Coordinates of C-alpha atoms in Angstrom, one line a residue:
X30 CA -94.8 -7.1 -22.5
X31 CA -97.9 -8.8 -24.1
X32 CA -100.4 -10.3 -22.4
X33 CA -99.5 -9.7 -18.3
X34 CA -102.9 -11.2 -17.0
X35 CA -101.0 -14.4 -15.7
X36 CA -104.4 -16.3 -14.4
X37 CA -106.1 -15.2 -17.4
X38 CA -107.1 -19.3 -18.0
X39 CA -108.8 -19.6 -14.7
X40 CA -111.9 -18.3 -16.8
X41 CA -111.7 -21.9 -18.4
X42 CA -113.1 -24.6 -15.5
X43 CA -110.9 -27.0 -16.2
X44 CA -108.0 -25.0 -14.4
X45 CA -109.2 -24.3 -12.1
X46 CA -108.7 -25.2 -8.0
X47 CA -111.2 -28.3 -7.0
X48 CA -109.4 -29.4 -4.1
X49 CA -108.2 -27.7 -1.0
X50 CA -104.5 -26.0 -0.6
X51 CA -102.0 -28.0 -0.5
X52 CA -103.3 -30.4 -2.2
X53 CA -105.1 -29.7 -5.4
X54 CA -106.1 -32.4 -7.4
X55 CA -103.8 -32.3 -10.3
X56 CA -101.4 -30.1 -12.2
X57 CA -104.8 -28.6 -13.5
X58 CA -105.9 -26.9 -10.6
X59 CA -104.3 -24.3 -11.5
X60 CA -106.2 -21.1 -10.1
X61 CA -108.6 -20.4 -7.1
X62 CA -111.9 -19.0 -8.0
X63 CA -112.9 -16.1 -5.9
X64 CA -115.8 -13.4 -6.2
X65 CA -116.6 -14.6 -9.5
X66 CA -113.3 -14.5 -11.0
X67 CA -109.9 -15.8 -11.3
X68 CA -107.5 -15.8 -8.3
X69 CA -103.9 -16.5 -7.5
X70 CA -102.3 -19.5 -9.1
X71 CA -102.1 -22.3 -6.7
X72 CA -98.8 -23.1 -6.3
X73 CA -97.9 -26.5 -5.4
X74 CA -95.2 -28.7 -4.0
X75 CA -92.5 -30.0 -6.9
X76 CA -92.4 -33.4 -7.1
X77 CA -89.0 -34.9 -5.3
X78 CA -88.3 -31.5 -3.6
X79 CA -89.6 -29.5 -0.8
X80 CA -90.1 -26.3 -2.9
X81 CA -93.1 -24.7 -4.4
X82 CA -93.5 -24.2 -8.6
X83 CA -94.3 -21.3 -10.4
X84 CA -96.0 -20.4 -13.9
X85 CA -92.3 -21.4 -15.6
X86 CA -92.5 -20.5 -19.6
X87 CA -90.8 -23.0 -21.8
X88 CA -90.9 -20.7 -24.5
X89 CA -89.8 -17.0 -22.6
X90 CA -92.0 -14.0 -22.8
X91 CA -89.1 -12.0 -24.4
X92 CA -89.0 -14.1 -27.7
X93 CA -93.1 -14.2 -27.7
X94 CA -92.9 -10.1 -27.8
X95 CA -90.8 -10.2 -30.6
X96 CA -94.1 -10.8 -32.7
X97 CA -96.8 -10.2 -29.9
X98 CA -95.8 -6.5 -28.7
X99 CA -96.0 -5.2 -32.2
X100 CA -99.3 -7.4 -33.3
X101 CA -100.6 -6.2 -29.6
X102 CA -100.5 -2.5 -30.4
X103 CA -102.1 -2.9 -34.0
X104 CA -105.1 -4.4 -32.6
X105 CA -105.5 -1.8 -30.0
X106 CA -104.9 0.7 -32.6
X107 CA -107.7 -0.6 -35.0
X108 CA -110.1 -1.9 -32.4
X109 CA -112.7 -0.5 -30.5
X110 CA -115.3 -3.2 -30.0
X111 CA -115.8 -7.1 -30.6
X112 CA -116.4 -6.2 -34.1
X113 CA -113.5 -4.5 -35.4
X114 CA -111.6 -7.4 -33.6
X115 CA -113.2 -10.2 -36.2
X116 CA -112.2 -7.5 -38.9
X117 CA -108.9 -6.8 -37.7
X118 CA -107.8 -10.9 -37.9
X119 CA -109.9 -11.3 -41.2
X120 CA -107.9 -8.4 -42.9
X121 CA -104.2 -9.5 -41.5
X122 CA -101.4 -9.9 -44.0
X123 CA -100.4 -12.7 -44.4
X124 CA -103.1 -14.1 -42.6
X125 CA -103.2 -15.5 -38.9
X126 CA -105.7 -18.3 -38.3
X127 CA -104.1 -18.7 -34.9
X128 CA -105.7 -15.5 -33.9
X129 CA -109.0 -17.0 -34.8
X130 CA -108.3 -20.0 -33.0
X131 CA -107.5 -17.7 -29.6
X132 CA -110.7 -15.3 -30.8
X133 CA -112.7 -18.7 -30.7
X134 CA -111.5 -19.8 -27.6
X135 CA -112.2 -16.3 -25.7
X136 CA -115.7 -16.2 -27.4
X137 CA -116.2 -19.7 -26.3
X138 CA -115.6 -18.5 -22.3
X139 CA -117.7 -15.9 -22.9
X140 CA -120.4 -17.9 -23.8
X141 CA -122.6 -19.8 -20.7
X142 CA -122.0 -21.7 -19.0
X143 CA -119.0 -19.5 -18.1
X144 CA -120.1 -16.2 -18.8
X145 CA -116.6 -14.9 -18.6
X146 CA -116.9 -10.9 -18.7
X147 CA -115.7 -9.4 -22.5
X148 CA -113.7 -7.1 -19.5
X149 CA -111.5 -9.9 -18.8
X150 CA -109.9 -9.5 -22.2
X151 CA -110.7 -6.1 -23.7
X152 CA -111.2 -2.6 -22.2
X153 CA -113.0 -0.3 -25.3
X154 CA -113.8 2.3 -22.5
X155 CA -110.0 2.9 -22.1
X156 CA -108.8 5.6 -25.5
X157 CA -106.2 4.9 -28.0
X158 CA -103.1 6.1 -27.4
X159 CA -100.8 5.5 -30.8
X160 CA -97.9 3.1 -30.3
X161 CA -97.9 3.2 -26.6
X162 CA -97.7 -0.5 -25.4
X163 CA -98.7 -0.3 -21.9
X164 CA -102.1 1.6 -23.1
X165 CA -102.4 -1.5 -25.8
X166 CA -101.7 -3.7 -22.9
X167 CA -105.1 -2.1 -20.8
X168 CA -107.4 -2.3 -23.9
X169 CA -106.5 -6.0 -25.3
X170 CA -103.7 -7.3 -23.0
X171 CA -106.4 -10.0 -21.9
X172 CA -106.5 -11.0 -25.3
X173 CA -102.8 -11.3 -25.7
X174 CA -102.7 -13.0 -22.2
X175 CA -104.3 -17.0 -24.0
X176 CA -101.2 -16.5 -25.6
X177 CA -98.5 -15.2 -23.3
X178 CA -99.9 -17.7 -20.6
X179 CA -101.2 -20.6 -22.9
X180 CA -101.0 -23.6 -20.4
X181 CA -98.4 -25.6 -23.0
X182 CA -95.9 -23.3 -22.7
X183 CA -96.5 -23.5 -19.1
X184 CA -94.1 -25.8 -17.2
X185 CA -95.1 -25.9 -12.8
X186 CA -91.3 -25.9 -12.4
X187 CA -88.7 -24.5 -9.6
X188 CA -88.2 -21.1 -9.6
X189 CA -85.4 -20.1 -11.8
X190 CA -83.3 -19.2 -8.8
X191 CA -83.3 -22.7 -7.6
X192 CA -82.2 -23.9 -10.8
X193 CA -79.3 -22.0 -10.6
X194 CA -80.5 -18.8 -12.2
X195 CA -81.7 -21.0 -15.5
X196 CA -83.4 -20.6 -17.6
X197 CA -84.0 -16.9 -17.2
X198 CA -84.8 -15.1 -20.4
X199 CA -84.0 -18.3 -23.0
X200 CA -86.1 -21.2 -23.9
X201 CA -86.1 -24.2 -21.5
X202 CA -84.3 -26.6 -23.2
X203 CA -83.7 -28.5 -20.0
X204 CA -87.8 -28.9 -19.2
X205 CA -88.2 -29.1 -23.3
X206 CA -85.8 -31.9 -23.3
X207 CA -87.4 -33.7 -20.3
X208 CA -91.1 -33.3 -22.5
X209 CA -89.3 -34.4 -26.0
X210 CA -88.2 -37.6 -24.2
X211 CA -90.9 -38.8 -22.2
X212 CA -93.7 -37.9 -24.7
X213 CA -95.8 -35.4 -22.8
X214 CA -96.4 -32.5 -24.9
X215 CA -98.2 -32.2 -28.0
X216 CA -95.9 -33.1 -30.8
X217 CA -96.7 -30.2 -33.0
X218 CA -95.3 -27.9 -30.4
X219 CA -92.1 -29.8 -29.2
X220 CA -91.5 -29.1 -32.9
X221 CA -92.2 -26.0 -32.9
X222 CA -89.6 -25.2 -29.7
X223 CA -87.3 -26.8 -31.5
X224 CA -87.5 -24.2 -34.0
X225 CA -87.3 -21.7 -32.0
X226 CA -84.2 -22.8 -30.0
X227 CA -82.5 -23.4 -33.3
X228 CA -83.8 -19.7 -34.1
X229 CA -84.7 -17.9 -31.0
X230 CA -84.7 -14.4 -32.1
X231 CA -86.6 -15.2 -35.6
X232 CA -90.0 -14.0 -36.1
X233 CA -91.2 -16.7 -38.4
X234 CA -90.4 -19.5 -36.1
X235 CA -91.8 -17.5 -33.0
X236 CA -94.9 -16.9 -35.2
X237 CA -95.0 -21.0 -36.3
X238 CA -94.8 -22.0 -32.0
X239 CA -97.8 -19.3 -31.4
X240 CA -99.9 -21.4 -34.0
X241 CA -99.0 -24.2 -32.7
X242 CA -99.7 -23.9 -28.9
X243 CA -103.2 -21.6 -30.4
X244 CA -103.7 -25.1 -32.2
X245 CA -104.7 -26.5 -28.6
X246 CA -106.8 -24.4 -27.4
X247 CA -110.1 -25.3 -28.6
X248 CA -109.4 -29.0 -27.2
X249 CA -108.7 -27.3 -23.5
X250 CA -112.0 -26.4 -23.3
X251 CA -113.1 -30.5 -23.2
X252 CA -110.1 -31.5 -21.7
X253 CA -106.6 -29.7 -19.5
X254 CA -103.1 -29.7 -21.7
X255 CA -99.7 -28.3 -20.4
X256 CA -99.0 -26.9 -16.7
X257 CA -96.7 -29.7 -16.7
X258 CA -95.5 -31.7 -13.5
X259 CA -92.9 -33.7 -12.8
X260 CA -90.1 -34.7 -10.4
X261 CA -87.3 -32.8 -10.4
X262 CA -84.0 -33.5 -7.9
X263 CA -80.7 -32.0 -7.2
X264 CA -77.5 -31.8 -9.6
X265 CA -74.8 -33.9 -8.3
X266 CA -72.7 -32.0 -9.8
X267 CA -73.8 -28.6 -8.8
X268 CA -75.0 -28.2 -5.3
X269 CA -78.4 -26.8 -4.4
X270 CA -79.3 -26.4 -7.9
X271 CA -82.3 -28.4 -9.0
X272 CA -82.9 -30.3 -12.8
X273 CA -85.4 -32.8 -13.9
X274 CA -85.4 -35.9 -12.6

């Protein structure tokens, strides 16, 4: 699948850990920092329960490689260096400004003060294979990775098996629900999963939530979004099965 580097956005400072384990600041300290890179994701306590979260995707990686696997491999395919990468989004029919909008965002963490490695999202010295995803995945699965693991479709939730197995490989509706209600998501994208719940399987409306969420990005380098926390409990009426709260 697209984009497997799951602490890809410890490059950006903001998500990373500031306070020692168990206790990190905020749902934002995401990620330790060791050796001069990105670490483990700091797991944390779940508000109300005595379990810890996980990177939980309120959008599912399976719907997001319905348009990322195929647009992963056609980069790798045409790309060999940061250059043919500007040429490769320029040229795209229809066009994508959302992959400008991730290009901007990894150039950005590139740039001092965070010096981010052009490693950390593309490997050139690694040859083309044709239509082979898990060599696409090696040359610009960092790349892919803003996407897969963009922190608003990030939810610090239970593990799926202490939700009673939900919501496994379907959108969230019950953590997309808790955000709709409480107004703590960026509206453009609660739109967007809307769309896609109403059409999970449909490129177009997969392809509209990726430009949304890609629509954030350049403000999470001033300021966190997403990796969303809050309390969950258990369901009276299913036992040992946790839901929001």
């Amino acid at each position: 699948m697209a984009g497997n580097t799951d602490n890809i956005h410890g490059w950006n400072p903001l998500y990373r850990d500031r306070d020692p384990y168990p206790l990190p600041g905020n749902n934002f300290d995401s990620f330790l920092f060791n050796h001069g890179r990105p670490g483990n994701f700091n797991y944390r306590l779940v508000a109300g329960t005595n379990v810890l979260d996980h990177q939980g995707h309120i959008v599912p990686q399976n719907i997001l490689n319905i348009v990322l696997d195929p647009l992963m491999i056609a980069m790798s395919e045409a790309c060999n260096n940061a250059g043919d990468v500007v040429n490769f989004i320029n040229n795209q029919i229809p066009h994508r400004p959302w992959l400008q909008q991730v290009l901007n965002y990894v150039t950005a963490l590139q740039a001092p003060p965070v010096a981010a490695p052009e490693a950390a999202f593309f490997n050139w010295g690694m040859p083309v294979i044709l239509n082979d995803a898990a060599n696409a995945e090696t040359r610009v699965g960092g790349f892919f990775s803003i996407m897969t693991w963009n922190p608003v479709n990030i939810c610090r939730a239970p593990v799926d098996a202490q939700r009673g197995n939900y919501p496994g490989n379907t959108v969230d509706v019950q953590v997309f629900t808790y955000l709709d209600a409480n107004n703590l998501a960026d509206p453009a994208c609660l739109i967007a999963i809307q769309n896609v719940i109403n059409n999970p399987n449909n490129a177009a409306a997969i392809e509209a939530f990726l430009s949304a969420c890609s629509a954030t990005l350049a403000a999470q380098l001033i300021a966190g979004a997403g990796f969303y926390a809050f309390p969950w409990q258990a369901n009276p009426l299913a036992p040992g099965v946790l839901i929001p709260a």
